Short mmCIF file of C-alpha atoms in Angstrom, two decimals:
data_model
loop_
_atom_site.label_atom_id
_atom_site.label_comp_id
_atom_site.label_asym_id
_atom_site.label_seq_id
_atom_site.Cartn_x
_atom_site.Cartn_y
_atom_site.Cartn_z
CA UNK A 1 -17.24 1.46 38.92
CA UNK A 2 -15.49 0.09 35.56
CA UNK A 3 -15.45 2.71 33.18
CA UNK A 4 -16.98 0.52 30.25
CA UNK A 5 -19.96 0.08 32.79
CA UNK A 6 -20.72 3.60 33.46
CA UNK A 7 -24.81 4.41 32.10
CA UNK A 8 -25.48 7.33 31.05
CA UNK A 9 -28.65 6.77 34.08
CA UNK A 10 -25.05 6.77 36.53
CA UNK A 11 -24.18 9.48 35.48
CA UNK A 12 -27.52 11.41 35.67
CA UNK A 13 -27.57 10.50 39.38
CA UNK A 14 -24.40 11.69 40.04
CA UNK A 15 -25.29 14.75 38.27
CA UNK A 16 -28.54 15.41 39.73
CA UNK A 17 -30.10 15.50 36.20
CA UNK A 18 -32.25 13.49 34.00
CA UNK A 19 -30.93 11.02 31.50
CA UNK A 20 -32.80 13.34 28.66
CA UNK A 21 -30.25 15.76 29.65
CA UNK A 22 -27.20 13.77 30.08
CA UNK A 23 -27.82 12.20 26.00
CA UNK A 24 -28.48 15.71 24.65
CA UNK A 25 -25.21 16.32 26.55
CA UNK A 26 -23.22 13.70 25.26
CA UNK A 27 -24.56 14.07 21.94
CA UNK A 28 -23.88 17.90 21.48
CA UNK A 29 -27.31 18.67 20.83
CA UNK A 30 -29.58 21.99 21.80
CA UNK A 31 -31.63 22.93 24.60
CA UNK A 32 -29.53 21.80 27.64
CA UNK A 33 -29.45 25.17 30.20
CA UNK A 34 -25.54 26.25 31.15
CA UNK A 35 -26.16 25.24 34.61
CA UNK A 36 -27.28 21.45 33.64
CA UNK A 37 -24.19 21.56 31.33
CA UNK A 38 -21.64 22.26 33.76
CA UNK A 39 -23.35 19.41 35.91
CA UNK A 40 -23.11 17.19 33.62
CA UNK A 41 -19.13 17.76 32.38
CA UNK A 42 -18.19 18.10 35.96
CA UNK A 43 -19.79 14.50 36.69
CA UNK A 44 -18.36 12.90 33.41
CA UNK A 45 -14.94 14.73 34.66
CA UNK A 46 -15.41 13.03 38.01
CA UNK A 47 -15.84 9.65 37.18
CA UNK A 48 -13.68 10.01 34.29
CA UNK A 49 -16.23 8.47 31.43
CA UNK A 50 -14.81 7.17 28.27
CA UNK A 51 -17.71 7.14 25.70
CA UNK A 52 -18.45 4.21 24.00
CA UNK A 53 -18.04 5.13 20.27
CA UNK A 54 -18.50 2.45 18.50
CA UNK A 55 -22.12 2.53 19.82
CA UNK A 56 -22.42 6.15 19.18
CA UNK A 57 -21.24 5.75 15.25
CA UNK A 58 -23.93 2.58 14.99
CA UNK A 59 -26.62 4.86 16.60
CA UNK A 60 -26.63 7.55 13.70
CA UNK A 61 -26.86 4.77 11.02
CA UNK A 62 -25.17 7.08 8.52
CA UNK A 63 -23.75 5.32 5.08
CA UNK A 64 -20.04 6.19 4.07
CA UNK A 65 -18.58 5.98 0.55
CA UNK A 66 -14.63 5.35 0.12
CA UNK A 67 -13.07 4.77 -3.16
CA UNK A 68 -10.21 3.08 -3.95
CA UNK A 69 -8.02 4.68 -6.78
CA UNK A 70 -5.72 1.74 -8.18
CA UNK A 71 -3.91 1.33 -11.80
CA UNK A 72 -5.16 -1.34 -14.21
CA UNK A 73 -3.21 -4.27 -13.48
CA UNK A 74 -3.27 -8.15 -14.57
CA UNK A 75 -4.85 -10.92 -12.47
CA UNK A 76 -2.33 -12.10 -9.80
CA UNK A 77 -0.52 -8.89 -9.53
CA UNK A 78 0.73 -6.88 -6.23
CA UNK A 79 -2.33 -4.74 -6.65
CA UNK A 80 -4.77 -7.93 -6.15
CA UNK A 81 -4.06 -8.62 -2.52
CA UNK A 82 -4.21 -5.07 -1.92
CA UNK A 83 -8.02 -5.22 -3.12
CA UNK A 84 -8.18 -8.27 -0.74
CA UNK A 85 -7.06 -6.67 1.86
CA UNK A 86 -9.42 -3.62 1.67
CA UNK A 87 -12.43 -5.56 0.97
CA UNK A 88 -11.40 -7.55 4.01
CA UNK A 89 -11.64 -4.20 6.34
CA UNK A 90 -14.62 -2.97 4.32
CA UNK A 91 -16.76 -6.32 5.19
CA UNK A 92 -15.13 -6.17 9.02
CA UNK A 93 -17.24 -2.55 9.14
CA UNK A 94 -19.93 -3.65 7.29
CA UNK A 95 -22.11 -2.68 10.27
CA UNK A 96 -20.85 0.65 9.99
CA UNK A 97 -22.76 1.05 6.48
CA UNK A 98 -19.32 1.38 5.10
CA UNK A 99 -18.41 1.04 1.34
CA UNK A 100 -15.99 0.51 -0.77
CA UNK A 101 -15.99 0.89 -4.74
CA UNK A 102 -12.54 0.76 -6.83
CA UNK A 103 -11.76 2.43 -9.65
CA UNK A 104 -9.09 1.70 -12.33
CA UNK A 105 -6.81 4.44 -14.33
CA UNK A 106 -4.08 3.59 -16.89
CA UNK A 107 -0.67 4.48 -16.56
CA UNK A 108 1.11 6.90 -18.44
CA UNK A 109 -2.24 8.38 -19.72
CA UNK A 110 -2.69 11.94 -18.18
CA UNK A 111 -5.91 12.47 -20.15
CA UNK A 112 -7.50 9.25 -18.86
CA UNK A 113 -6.41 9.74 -15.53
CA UNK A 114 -7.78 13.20 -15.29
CA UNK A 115 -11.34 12.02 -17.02
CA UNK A 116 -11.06 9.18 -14.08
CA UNK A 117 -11.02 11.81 -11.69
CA UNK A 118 -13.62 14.44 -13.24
CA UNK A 119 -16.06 10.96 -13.34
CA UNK A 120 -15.21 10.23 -9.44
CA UNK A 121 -16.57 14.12 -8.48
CA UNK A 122 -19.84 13.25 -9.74
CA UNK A 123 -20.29 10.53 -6.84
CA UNK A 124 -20.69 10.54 -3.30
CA UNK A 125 -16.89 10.80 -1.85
CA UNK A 126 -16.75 10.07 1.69
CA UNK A 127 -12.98 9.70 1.85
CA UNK A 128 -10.55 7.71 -0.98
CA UNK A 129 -7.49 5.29 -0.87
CA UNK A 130 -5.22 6.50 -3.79
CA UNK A 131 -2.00 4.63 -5.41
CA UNK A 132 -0.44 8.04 -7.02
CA UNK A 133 0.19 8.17 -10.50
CA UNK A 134 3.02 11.19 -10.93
CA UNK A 135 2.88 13.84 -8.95
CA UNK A 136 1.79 16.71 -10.74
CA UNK A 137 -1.32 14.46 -11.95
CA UNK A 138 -2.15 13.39 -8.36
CA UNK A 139 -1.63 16.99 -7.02
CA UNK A 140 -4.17 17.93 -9.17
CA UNK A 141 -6.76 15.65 -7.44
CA UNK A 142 -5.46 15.67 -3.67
CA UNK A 143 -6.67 19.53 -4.17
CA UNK A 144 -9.55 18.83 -5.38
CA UNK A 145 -10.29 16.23 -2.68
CA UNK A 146 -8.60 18.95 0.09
CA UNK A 147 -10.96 22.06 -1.33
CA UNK A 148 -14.27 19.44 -0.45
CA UNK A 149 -12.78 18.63 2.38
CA UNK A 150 -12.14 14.64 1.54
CA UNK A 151 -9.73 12.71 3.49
CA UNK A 152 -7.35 10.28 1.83
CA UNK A 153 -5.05 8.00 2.38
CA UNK A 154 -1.74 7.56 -0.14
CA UNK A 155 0.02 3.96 -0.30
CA UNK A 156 2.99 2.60 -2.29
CA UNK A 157 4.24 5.75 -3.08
CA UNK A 158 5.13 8.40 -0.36
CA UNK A 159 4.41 11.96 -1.32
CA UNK A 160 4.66 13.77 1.76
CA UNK A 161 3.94 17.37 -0.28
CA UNK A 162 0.15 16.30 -0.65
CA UNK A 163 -0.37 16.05 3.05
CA UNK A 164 -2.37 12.73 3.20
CA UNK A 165 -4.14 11.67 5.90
CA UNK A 166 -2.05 8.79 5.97
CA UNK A 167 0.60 6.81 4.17
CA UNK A 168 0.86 3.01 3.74
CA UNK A 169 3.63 1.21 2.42
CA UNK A 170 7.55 0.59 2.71
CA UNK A 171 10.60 3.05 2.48
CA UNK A 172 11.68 2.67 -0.84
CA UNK A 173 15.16 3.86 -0.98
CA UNK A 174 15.66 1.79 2.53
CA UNK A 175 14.04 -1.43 0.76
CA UNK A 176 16.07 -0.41 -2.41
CA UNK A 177 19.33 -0.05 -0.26
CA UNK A 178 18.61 -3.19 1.68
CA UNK A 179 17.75 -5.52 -1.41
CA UNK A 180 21.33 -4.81 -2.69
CA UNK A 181 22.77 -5.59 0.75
CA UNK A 182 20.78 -9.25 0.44
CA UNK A 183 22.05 -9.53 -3.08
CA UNK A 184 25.48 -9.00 -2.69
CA UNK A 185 25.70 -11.80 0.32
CA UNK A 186 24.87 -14.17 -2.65
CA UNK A 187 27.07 -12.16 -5.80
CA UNK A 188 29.75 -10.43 -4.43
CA UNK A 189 32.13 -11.89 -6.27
CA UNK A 190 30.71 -11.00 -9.79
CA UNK A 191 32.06 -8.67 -11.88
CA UNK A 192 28.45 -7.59 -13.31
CA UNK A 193 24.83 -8.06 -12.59
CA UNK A 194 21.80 -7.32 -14.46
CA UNK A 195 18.70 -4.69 -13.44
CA UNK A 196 15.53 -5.56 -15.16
CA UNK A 197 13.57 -3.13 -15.61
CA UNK A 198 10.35 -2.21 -16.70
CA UNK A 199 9.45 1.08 -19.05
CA UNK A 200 7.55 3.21 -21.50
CA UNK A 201 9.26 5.68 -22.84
CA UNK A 202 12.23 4.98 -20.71
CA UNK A 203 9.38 5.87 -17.75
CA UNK A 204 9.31 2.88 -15.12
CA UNK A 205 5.78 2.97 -13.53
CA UNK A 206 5.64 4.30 -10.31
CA UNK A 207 8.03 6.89 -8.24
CA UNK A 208 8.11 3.63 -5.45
CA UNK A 209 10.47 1.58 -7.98
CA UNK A 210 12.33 4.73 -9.12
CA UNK A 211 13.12 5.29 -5.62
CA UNK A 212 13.76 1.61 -4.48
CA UNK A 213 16.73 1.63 -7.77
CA UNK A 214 18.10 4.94 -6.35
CA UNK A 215 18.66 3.33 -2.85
CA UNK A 216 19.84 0.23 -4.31
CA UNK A 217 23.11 2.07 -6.41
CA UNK A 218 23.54 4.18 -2.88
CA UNK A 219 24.73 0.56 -1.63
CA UNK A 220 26.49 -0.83 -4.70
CA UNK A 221 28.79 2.93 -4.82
CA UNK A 222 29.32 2.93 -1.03
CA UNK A 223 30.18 -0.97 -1.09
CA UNK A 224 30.73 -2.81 -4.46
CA UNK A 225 31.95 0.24 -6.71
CA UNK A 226 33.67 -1.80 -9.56
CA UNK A 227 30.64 -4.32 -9.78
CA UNK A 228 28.77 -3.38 -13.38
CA UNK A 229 24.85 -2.75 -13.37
CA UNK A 230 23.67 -3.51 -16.87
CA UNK A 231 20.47 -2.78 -17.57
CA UNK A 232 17.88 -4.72 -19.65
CA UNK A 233 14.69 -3.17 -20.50
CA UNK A 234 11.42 -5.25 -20.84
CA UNK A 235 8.72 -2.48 -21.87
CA UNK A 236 5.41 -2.54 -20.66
CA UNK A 237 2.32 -4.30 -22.60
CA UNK A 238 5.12 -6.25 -24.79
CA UNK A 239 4.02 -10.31 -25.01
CA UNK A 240 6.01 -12.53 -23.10
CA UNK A 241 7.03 -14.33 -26.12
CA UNK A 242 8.72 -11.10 -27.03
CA UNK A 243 10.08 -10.81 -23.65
CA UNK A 244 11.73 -14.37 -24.07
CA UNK A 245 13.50 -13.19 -27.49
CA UNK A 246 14.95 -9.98 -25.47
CA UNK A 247 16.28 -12.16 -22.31
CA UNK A 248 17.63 -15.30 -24.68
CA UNK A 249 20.13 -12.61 -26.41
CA UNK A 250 20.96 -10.74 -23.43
CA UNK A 251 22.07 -14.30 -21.31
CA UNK A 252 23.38 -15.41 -24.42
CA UNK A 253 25.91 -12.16 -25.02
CA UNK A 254 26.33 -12.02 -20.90
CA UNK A 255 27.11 -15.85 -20.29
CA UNK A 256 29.01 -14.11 -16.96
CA UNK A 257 26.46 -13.09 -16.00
CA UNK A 258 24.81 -14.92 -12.93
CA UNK A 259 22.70 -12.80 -10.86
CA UNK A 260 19.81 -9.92 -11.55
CA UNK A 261 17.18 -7.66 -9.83
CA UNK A 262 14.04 -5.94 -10.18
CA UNK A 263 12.38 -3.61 -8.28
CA UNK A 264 8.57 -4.41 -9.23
CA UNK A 265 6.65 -7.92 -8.87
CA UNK A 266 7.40 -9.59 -12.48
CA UNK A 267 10.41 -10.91 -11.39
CA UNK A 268 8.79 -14.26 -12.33
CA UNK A 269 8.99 -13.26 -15.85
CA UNK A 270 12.25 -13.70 -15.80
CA UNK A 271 12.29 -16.72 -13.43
CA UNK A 272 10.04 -18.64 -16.17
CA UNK A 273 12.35 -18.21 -18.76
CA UNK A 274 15.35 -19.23 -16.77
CA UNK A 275 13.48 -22.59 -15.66
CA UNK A 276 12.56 -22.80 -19.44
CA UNK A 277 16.20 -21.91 -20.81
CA UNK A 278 17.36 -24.17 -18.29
CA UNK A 279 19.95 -21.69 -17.15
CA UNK A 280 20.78 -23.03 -13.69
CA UNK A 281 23.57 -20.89 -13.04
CA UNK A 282 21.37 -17.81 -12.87
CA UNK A 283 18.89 -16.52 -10.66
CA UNK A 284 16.68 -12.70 -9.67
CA UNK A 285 15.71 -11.10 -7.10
CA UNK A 286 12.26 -9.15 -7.09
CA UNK A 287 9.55 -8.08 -4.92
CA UNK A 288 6.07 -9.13 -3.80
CA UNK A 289 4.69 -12.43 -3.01
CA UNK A 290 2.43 -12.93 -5.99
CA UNK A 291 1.90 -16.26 -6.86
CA UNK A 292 4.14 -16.69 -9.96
CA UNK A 293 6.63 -15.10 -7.85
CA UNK A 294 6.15 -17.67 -5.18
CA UNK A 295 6.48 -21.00 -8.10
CA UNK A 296 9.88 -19.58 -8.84
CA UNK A 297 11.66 -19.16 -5.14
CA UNK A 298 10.08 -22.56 -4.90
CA UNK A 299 11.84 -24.20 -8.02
CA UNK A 300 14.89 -22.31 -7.18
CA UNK A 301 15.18 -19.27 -10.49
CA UNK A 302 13.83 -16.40 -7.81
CA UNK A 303 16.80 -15.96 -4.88
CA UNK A 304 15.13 -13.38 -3.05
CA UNK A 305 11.51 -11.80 -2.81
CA UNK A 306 11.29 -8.92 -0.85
CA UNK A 307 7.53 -8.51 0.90
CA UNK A 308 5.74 -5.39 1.22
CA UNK A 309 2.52 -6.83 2.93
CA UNK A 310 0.32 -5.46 0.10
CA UNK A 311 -3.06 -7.19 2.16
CA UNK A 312 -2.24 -5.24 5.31
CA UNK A 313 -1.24 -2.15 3.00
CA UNK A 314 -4.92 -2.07 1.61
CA UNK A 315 -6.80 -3.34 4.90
CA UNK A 316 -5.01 -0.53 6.87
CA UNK A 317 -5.60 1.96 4.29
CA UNK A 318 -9.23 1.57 5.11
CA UNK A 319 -9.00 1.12 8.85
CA UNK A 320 -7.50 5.29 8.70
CA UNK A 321 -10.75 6.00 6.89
CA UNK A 322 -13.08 4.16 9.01
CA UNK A 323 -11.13 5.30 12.15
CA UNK A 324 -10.99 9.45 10.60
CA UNK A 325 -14.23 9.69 9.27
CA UNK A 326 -16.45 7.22 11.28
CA UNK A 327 -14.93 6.80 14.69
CA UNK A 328 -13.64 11.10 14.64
CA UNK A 329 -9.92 9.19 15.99
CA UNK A 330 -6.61 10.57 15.34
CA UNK A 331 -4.59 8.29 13.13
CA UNK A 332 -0.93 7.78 12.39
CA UNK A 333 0.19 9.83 9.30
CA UNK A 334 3.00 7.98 8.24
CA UNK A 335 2.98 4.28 8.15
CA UNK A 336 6.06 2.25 6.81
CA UNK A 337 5.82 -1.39 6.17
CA UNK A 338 8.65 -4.18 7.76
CA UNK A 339 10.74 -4.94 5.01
CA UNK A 340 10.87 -8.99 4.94
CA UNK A 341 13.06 -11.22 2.68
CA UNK A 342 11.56 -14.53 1.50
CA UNK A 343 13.70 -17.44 0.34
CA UNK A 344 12.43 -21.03 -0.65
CA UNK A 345 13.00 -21.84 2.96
CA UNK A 346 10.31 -19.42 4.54
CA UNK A 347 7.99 -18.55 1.86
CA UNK A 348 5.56 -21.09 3.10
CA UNK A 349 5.28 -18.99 6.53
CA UNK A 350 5.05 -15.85 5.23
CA UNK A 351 1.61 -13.92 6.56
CA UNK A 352 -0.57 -12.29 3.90
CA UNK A 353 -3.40 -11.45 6.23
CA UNK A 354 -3.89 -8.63 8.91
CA UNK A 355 -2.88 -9.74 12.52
#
């Protein structure tokens, strides 16, 4: 007999029970004598029965509450298909009576982080997707969610001290190290490049991109040591008509200058001014295939974009919830994403969705 086909009225015959018995049994609840018990195990033993579990979650018709812990972002940004991709998995369950709500904290403000985070205790928590902010402010919380016994799930940043349930997202010094081996196929014979970067207070926004820049000068000491890394800052929440002014005198003091790199998604920031400048001679390399990014490795002023699967980052996320909480299934604790390199002749084939 197939597994998948075994009744639980099977397996009452074979135990010499009734099929009362055999669901109290199966369902770990009271009154079942310790001589019907062992009947029962021994015959589930025998004809080695797999429960069906998806059945078994739908039968208790219970409603679960996840949260999704994101920073305020733009429209079009990394963090967009990330929501997609969670919603996605969220509506796939839907007959699970699972939920998903997402909540939004700024950046660089502890006190409105930790106000986020005394508002989300007041809810219903069933388990929660976080993107860290830094690590002391997201310790704080993970405790919080460990002492009420809350699973969650970490992704873009890896913090393996808060003991997640599971991690999402790519190796950052590996993706940092292996955007300046890509880079230097194309500018090895320069005698400087330029880092755009990001900052408030000299602060770039997330450990991920601190990381990625630390694996990236790993390569460029062990292989390109007399190459120069100038950087050029473009702070956060400035207008992009002020970011113009900053980028016009840097190219136009650095007319050597021919290739660049960032290690967040606004590479296209800098790929719309070169297409406006008309600067053909220069090109950057960034991350994630937002769609600005994806205009510029079109039109040529974006080499490189490096993928990190944000859609299958945030769809996944919630599958380890669903799969934890709902389904009671182990689930893998850390998850790293393939790192992919898209040029203008395979960005039309890249994959967004989960597989």
């Amino acid at each position: 007999m197939a597994k998948e086909n075994i009744t639980i009225k099977d397996i009452a015959a074979r135990a010499g029970v009734s099929t009362g018995t055999v669901d109290r049994v199966l369902h770990n609840r009271p009154n079942v004598s310790k001589a019907a018990l062992e009947k029962v195990n021994k015959a589930l033993e025998e004809m080695d029965y797999r429960p069906n579990m998806y059945a078994s979650a739908l039968a208790y018709n219970k409603e679960y509450t996840f949260y999704c812990v994101l920073p305020k972002h733009e429209q079009e940004a990394y963090w967009d298909e990330i929501e997609e991709g969670a919603m996605a998995c969220t509506e796939f369950r839907r007959d699970f009576g699972s939920k998903l709500k997402f909540i939004y904290y700024e950046r660089f403000n502890p006190p409105a982080f930790t106000k986020m985070v005394r508002e989300l205790f007041t809810a219903k928590i069933d388990g929660v997707i976080i993107v860290p902010a830094t690590l002391e402010q997201t310790a704080r919380f993970t405790e919080k969610l460990i002492e009420r016994n809350i699973p969650y799930v970490l992704l873009d940043s890896y913090m393996p001290d808060l003991k997640p349930l599971s991690f999402f997202g790519q190796d950052s010094f590996a993706s940092g190290y292996f955007a300046a081996k890509m880079l230097m196929l194309i500018a090895n014979k320069e005698k400087e490049i330029a880092l755009m970067k990001q900052t408030r207070d000299g602060i770039v926004g997330s450990k991920q991109q601190a990381n990625r820049e630390t694996g990236f000068r790993h390569y460029m000491v062990d292989h390109f040591p007399k190459i120069k890394i100038t950087e050029v800052d473009l702070p956060l929440d400035e207008d992009h008509k002020d970011y113009d002014g900053i980028l016009e005198k840097f190219f136009s003091t650095h007319p050597h200058v021919h290739h660049c790199i960032t290690f967040n998604s606004k590479a296209h920031i800098v790929g719309e001014f070169l297409q406006k400048s008309n600067r053909r001679n220069v090109q950057i390399m960034g991350y994630d295939m937002v769609a600005k990014n994806e205009e510029c490795v079109r039109k040529g002023s974006i080499s490189f974009l490096i993928a990190q699967h944000a859609y299958q980052q945030g769809y996944a996320s919630v599958d380890a919830l669903f799969n934890a909480i709902v389904m009671k299934r182990a689930v893998n604790p850390v998850n790293y994403m393939p790192i992919e390199i898209l040029t203008k002749e395979n960005v039309d084939f890249y994959r967004r969705t989960a597989i």
